[in-house]
Amino acid sequence: MSGITDTAPVTLRRVIAGASIGNAVEWFDFAIYGFLATHIAANFFPAGNDTAALLNTFAIFAAAFFMRPLGGFVFGPLGDRIGRHRVLALVILLMSAATLAIGLLPTYAGIGVLAPVLLLVLRCLQGFSAGGEYGGGAVYLAEYGGVRNRGRTVTFMVWSGVVGFLLGSATVTALSAWLTTAQMASYGWRIPFLIAGPLGLVGLYIRVRLDDTPQFKELDAADNIAKSPLREAVRSSWRQILAVIGVFVVFNVGYYVVFTYLPTYFIKNLGFSTTDAFVSSTLACLVAIVVILPLAALSDRIGRRPLLIAGSVGFAVLGYPLFLLLNSGSLAAAITAHIGLALVECVYISAAVSAGVELFATRVRYSGFAVGYNLCVAVFGGTTPYAVTWLTGATANPLSPAYYIVAAAVISLAAVLTLAETAGRPLRG
C-alpha cells in the first residue's frame, strides 16, 4: 500500500469533483453566516447594544468550531472503519440540513431567548458535521492522488473552500443589491441559508455515486482495518497529531482573518461601505482561486516545507505592515493590503493540508488528521473573528489583529521546522 501512482484521469476528475463540491457547500454555509453577521445579530439578539450583539453572533460562530473536535472524534474513526466515501456522504447531509433549518428559524422578536438557543444548536450541528468533512475529503483525495501530483490533488480541498466563500459573498451581496435594507433585514438574510438545502442534495448525489479509495479497499480485503482507529492513532501517532495542530495554527488564523473577519473589519473599523468590503473580499478570493493550485503543484516539485516556511515567515514579517496599509485611510491601499494578506495565506495553505495528511498511516489516516486538524480549528479557527474583534475593542487599537497573526505565524513556523519532507514519497501504508 505504497500509494496510488496512476489514477485514471476520468476517475480522478470524479473524485476531485465529489470531494470539492461537498467542501464548497460546507464553506458556503459557513461563509454566509460570517457575511450576514450584522443581520443575524439584529434578528437573534435584543436591540440596544450593537457591539454586544455582534460579539454574541461571533461567539455562536465560534461555538460551532468547538464541536468540530467531537465530529473529528466520531467521524474520523468511523471513516477508518467503514470507509471514507460513506462518511463524506453523511456529513454533507447533516451540514446542509442544519443550514437549511437556520434559514427557517423564528427570530428573537418571535420566540425570545429561544431563538439564539436554537441558532446555537444548529450551528453546533454544523460544526459537528464539519469535523468529518475537511479531514475526510483531504484523506480521500490523498489516497487517490499519485505520488507526483498528490499535493495539487489534495489542495482542491483548500481551493474549493475559497470558491465556497466567494459564492457565499456573491450571494449575500447580490441579495443586498436587489432587496431594500428593510427587506434584507426582514427575510432576505434567510435566502442564502435556504439555498444550501438544494446545494447539499447535489453534493450528496455526487458522493453516493463514488467508490472508496483503493488503499482503504486493500485494507478491507486484507482484513487489516483498525478495530479502534482513534486509540491506535493517539497511541502510535501522537507526535504527528501535535505536529498537525501546530502547523494549522496560522493556517486557521490567517484563513478566518482574510476570508471571514476582514469584510466586517472593512465596514466596522475602516468605515468603508458594504460594496467596498465585497469588492475587496471578491478580489482576495479571486486571487486565491488563481494561485492556490499552481502553488500546490509547486509543492509537488520542490516540497511542502519550503512553501510552509515561506508562508509562516511571510505572515510574521508582513502581518503588521499590511495592517498598517489597511488602516491608511485609502480604499485602494486597503484592498491591496487585503490581497497581500490573501497571497501570503495562499503560499501557506497550498502545502499545509497535503503535508498534514501525509504524516499518517492508512489505518489511522482519517482519525489522526481529523483529530489534529479539528482540535486546532476549535482553538484557532472559529474563535479568530471573536478574538480579534475583542482585542480591537479592548485595546482600541485597530492593528491588534496583526499581533494575533504574527504570534500564530511564529507558532506554526516552529512546528513546520520539526517536519520531515513528505512530497514525492508514497503514502505510509
PDB file of N, CA and C in Angstrom, residues 346-387:
ATOM      1  N   CYS A 346      -2.208  32.067   0.893  1.00  0.00           N
ATOM      2  CA  CYS A 346      -2.205  31.069  -0.180  1.00  0.00           C
ATOM      3  C   CYS A 346      -0.899  30.290  -0.237  1.00  0.00           C
ATOM      4  N   VAL A 347       0.208  30.973  -0.034  1.00  0.00           N
ATOM      5  CA  VAL A 347       1.506  30.281  -0.031  1.00  0.00           C
ATOM      6  C   VAL A 347       1.503  29.183   1.018  1.00  0.00           C
ATOM      7  N   TYR A 348       0.966  29.499   2.183  1.00  0.00           N
ATOM      8  CA  TYR A 348       0.984  28.529   3.285  1.00  0.00           C
ATOM      9  C   TYR A 348      -0.011  27.394   3.066  1.00  0.00           C
ATOM     10  N   ILE A 349      -1.266  27.754   2.764  1.00  0.00           N
ATOM     11  CA  ILE A 349      -2.304  26.726   2.700  1.00  0.00           C
ATOM     12  C   ILE A 349      -2.165  25.826   1.482  1.00  0.00           C
ATOM     13  N   SER A 350      -1.399  26.249   0.482  1.00  0.00           N
ATOM     14  CA  SER A 350      -1.230  25.420  -0.717  1.00  0.00           C
ATOM     15  C   SER A 350      -0.457  24.139  -0.417  1.00  0.00           C
ATOM     16  N   ALA A 351       0.266  24.104   0.695  1.00  0.00           N
ATOM     17  CA  ALA A 351       1.054  22.913   1.041  1.00  0.00           C
ATOM     18  C   ALA A 351       0.647  22.286   2.363  1.00  0.00           C
ATOM     19  N   ALA A 352      -0.133  22.999   3.177  1.00  0.00           N
ATOM     20  CA  ALA A 352      -0.372  22.550   4.555  1.00  0.00           C
ATOM     21  C   ALA A 352      -1.214  21.280   4.637  1.00  0.00           C
ATOM     22  N   VAL A 353      -2.301  21.218   3.871  1.00  0.00           N
ATOM     23  CA  VAL A 353      -3.212  20.069   4.002  1.00  0.00           C
ATOM     24  C   VAL A 353      -2.533  18.785   3.543  1.00  0.00           C
ATOM     25  N   SER A 354      -1.866  18.830   2.398  1.00  0.00           N
ATOM     26  CA  SER A 354      -1.176  17.624   1.925  1.00  0.00           C
ATOM     27  C   SER A 354      -0.076  17.218   2.905  1.00  0.00           C
ATOM     28  N   ALA A 355       0.645  18.193   3.453  1.00  0.00           N
ATOM     29  CA  ALA A 355       1.692  17.870   4.416  1.00  0.00           C
ATOM     30  C   ALA A 355       1.117  17.194   5.653  1.00  0.00           C
ATOM     31  N   GLY A 356      -0.051  17.663   6.112  1.00  0.00           N
ATOM     32  CA  GLY A 356      -0.669  17.074   7.289  1.00  0.00           C
ATOM     33  C   GLY A 356      -1.163  15.663   7.051  1.00  0.00           C
ATOM     34  N   VAL A 357      -1.845  15.436   5.942  1.00  0.00           N
ATOM     35  CA  VAL A 357      -2.396  14.111   5.639  1.00  0.00           C
ATOM     36  C   VAL A 357      -1.275  13.092   5.446  1.00  0.00           C
ATOM     37  N   GLU A 358      -0.177  13.513   4.850  1.00  0.00           N
ATOM     38  CA  GLU A 358       0.921  12.593   4.535  1.00  0.00           C
ATOM     39  C   GLU A 358       1.668  12.094   5.770  1.00  0.00           C
ATOM     40  N   LEU A 359       1.379  12.641   6.928  1.00  0.00           N
ATOM     41  CA  LEU A 359       2.078  12.215   8.139  1.00  0.00           C
ATOM     42  C   LEU A 359       1.581  10.878   8.671  1.00  0.00           C
ATOM     43  N   PHE A 360       0.373  10.438   8.263  1.00  0.00           N
ATOM     44  CA  PHE A 360      -0.283   9.309   8.926  1.00  0.00           C
ATOM     45  C   PHE A 360      -0.323   8.063   8.040  1.00  0.00           C
ATOM     46  N   ALA A 361      -0.354   6.897   8.699  1.00  0.00           N
ATOM     47  CA  ALA A 361      -0.526   5.622   8.015  1.00  0.00           C
ATOM     48  C   ALA A 361      -1.992   5.425   7.639  1.00  0.00           C
ATOM     49  N   THR A 362      -2.234   4.573   6.650  1.00  0.00           N
ATOM     50  CA  THR A 362      -3.583   4.396   6.112  1.00  0.00           C
ATOM     51  C   THR A 362      -4.582   3.962   7.167  1.00  0.00           C
ATOM     52  N   ARG A 363      -4.188   3.080   8.080  1.00  0.00           N
ATOM     53  CA  ARG A 363      -5.113   2.549   9.086  1.00  0.00           C
ATOM     54  C   ARG A 363      -5.706   3.633   9.970  1.00  0.00           C
ATOM     55  N   VAL A 364      -4.962   4.712  10.184  1.00  0.00           N
ATOM     56  CA  VAL A 364      -5.429   5.752  11.114  1.00  0.00           C
ATOM     57  C   VAL A 364      -5.375   7.138  10.476  1.00  0.00           C
ATOM     58  N   ARG A 365      -5.313   7.185   9.159  1.00  0.00           N
ATOM     59  CA  ARG A 365      -5.105   8.482   8.483  1.00  0.00           C
ATOM     60  C   ARG A 365      -6.280   9.429   8.722  1.00  0.00           C
ATOM     61  N   TYR A 366      -7.501   8.936   8.576  1.00  0.00           N
ATOM     62  CA  TYR A 366      -8.689   9.775   8.773  1.00  0.00           C
ATOM     63  C   TYR A 366      -8.771  10.227  10.229  1.00  0.00           C
ATOM     64  N   SER A 367      -8.601   9.290  11.158  1.00  0.00           N
ATOM     65  CA  SER A 367      -8.700   9.625  12.582  1.00  0.00           C
ATOM     66  C   SER A 367      -7.632  10.616  13.004  1.00  0.00           C
ATOM     67  N   GLY A 368      -6.377  10.321  12.659  1.00  0.00           N
ATOM     68  CA  GLY A 368      -5.276  11.157  13.112  1.00  0.00           C
ATOM     69  C   GLY A 368      -5.347  12.565  12.577  1.00  0.00           C
ATOM     70  N   PHE A 369      -5.579  12.692  11.261  1.00  0.00           N
ATOM     71  CA  PHE A 369      -5.627  14.038  10.690  1.00  0.00           C
ATOM     72  C   PHE A 369      -6.863  14.786  11.156  1.00  0.00           C
ATOM     73  N   ALA A 370      -8.027  14.124  11.200  1.00  0.00           N
ATOM     74  CA  ALA A 370      -9.258  14.802  11.601  1.00  0.00           C
ATOM     75  C   ALA A 370      -9.166  15.314  13.030  1.00  0.00           C
ATOM     76  N   VAL A 371      -8.589  14.527  13.918  1.00  0.00           N
ATOM     77  CA  VAL A 371      -8.473  14.956  15.321  1.00  0.00           C
ATOM     78  C   VAL A 371      -7.531  16.143  15.442  1.00  0.00           C
ATOM     79  N   GLY A 372      -6.343  16.042  14.848  1.00  0.00           N
ATOM     80  CA  GLY A 372      -5.382  17.141  14.948  1.00  0.00           C
ATOM     81  C   GLY A 372      -5.894  18.412  14.309  1.00  0.00           C
ATOM     82  N   TYR A 373      -6.423  18.287  13.097  1.00  0.00           N
ATOM     83  CA  TYR A 373      -6.923  19.458  12.380  1.00  0.00           C
ATOM     84  C   TYR A 373      -8.070  20.120  13.133  1.00  0.00           C
ATOM     85  N   ASN A 374      -9.026  19.342  13.597  1.00  0.00           N
ATOM     86  CA  ASN A 374     -10.211  19.925  14.234  1.00  0.00           C
ATOM     87  C   ASN A 374      -9.931  20.476  15.622  1.00  0.00           C
ATOM     88  N   LEU A 375      -8.987  19.887  16.343  1.00  0.00           N
ATOM     89  CA  LEU A 375      -8.590  20.490  17.617  1.00  0.00           C
ATOM     90  C   LEU A 375      -7.997  21.879  17.373  1.00  0.00           C
ATOM     91  N   CYS A 376      -7.192  21.992  16.331  1.00  0.00           N
ATOM     92  CA  CYS A 376      -6.601  23.289  16.013  1.00  0.00           C
ATOM     93  C   CYS A 376      -7.663  24.277  15.565  1.00  0.00           C
ATOM     94  N   VAL A 377      -8.601  23.826  14.725  1.00  0.00           N
ATOM     95  CA  VAL A 377      -9.664  24.711  14.262  1.00  0.00           C
ATOM     96  C   VAL A 377     -10.495  25.213  15.436  1.00  0.00           C
ATOM     97  N   ALA A 378     -10.765  24.338  16.393  1.00  0.00           N
ATOM     98  CA  ALA A 378     -11.583  24.729  17.542  1.00  0.00           C
ATOM     99  C   ALA A 378     -10.943  25.867  18.321  1.00  0.00           C
ATOM    100  N   VAL A 379      -9.624  25.797  18.478  1.00  0.00           N
ATOM    101  CA  VAL A 379      -8.930  26.793  19.298  1.00  0.00           C
ATOM    102  C   VAL A 379      -8.546  28.035  18.490  1.00  0.00           C
ATOM    103  N   PHE A 380      -8.135  27.837  17.251  1.00  0.00           N
ATOM    104  CA  PHE A 380      -7.569  28.954  16.482  1.00  0.00           C
ATOM    105  C   PHE A 380      -8.353  29.319  15.223  1.00  0.00           C
ATOM    106  N   GLY A 381      -9.446  28.613  14.928  1.00  0.00           N
ATOM    107  CA  GLY A 381     -10.194  28.897  13.717  1.00  0.00           C
ATOM    108  C   GLY A 381     -11.405  29.758  13.970  1.00  0.00           C
ATOM    109  N   GLY A 382     -12.486  29.115  14.428  1.00  0.00           N
ATOM    110  CA  GLY A 382     -13.721  29.850  14.637  1.00  0.00           C
ATOM    111  C   GLY A 382     -13.636  30.925  15.694  1.00  0.00           C
ATOM    112  N   THR A 383     -12.662  30.815  16.597  1.00  0.00           N
ATOM    113  CA  THR A 383     -12.505  31.837  17.631  1.00  0.00           C
ATOM    114  C   THR A 383     -11.846  33.104  17.094  1.00  0.00           C
ATOM    115  N   THR A 384     -11.220  33.018  15.929  1.00  0.00           N
ATOM    116  CA  THR A 384     -10.438  34.152  15.434  1.00  0.00           C
ATOM    117  C   THR A 384     -11.261  35.424  15.240  1.00  0.00           C
ATOM    118  N   PRO A 385     -12.429  35.382  14.561  1.00  0.00           N
ATOM    119  CA  PRO A 385     -13.201  36.624  14.446  1.00  0.00           C
ATOM    120  C   PRO A 385     -13.574  37.216  15.794  1.00  0.00           C
ATOM    121  N   TYR A 386     -13.951  36.355  16.737  1.00  0.00           N
ATOM    122  CA  TYR A 386     -14.297  36.842  18.074  1.00  0.00           C
ATOM    123  C   TYR A 386     -13.069  37.435  18.761  1.00  0.00           C
ATOM    124  N   ALA A 387     -11.941  36.710  18.701  1.00  0.00           N
ATOM    125  CA  ALA A 387     -10.733  37.140  19.411  1.00  0.00           C
ATOM    126  C   ALA A 387     -10.226  38.480  18.892  1.00  0.00           C
TER     127      ALA A 387
END
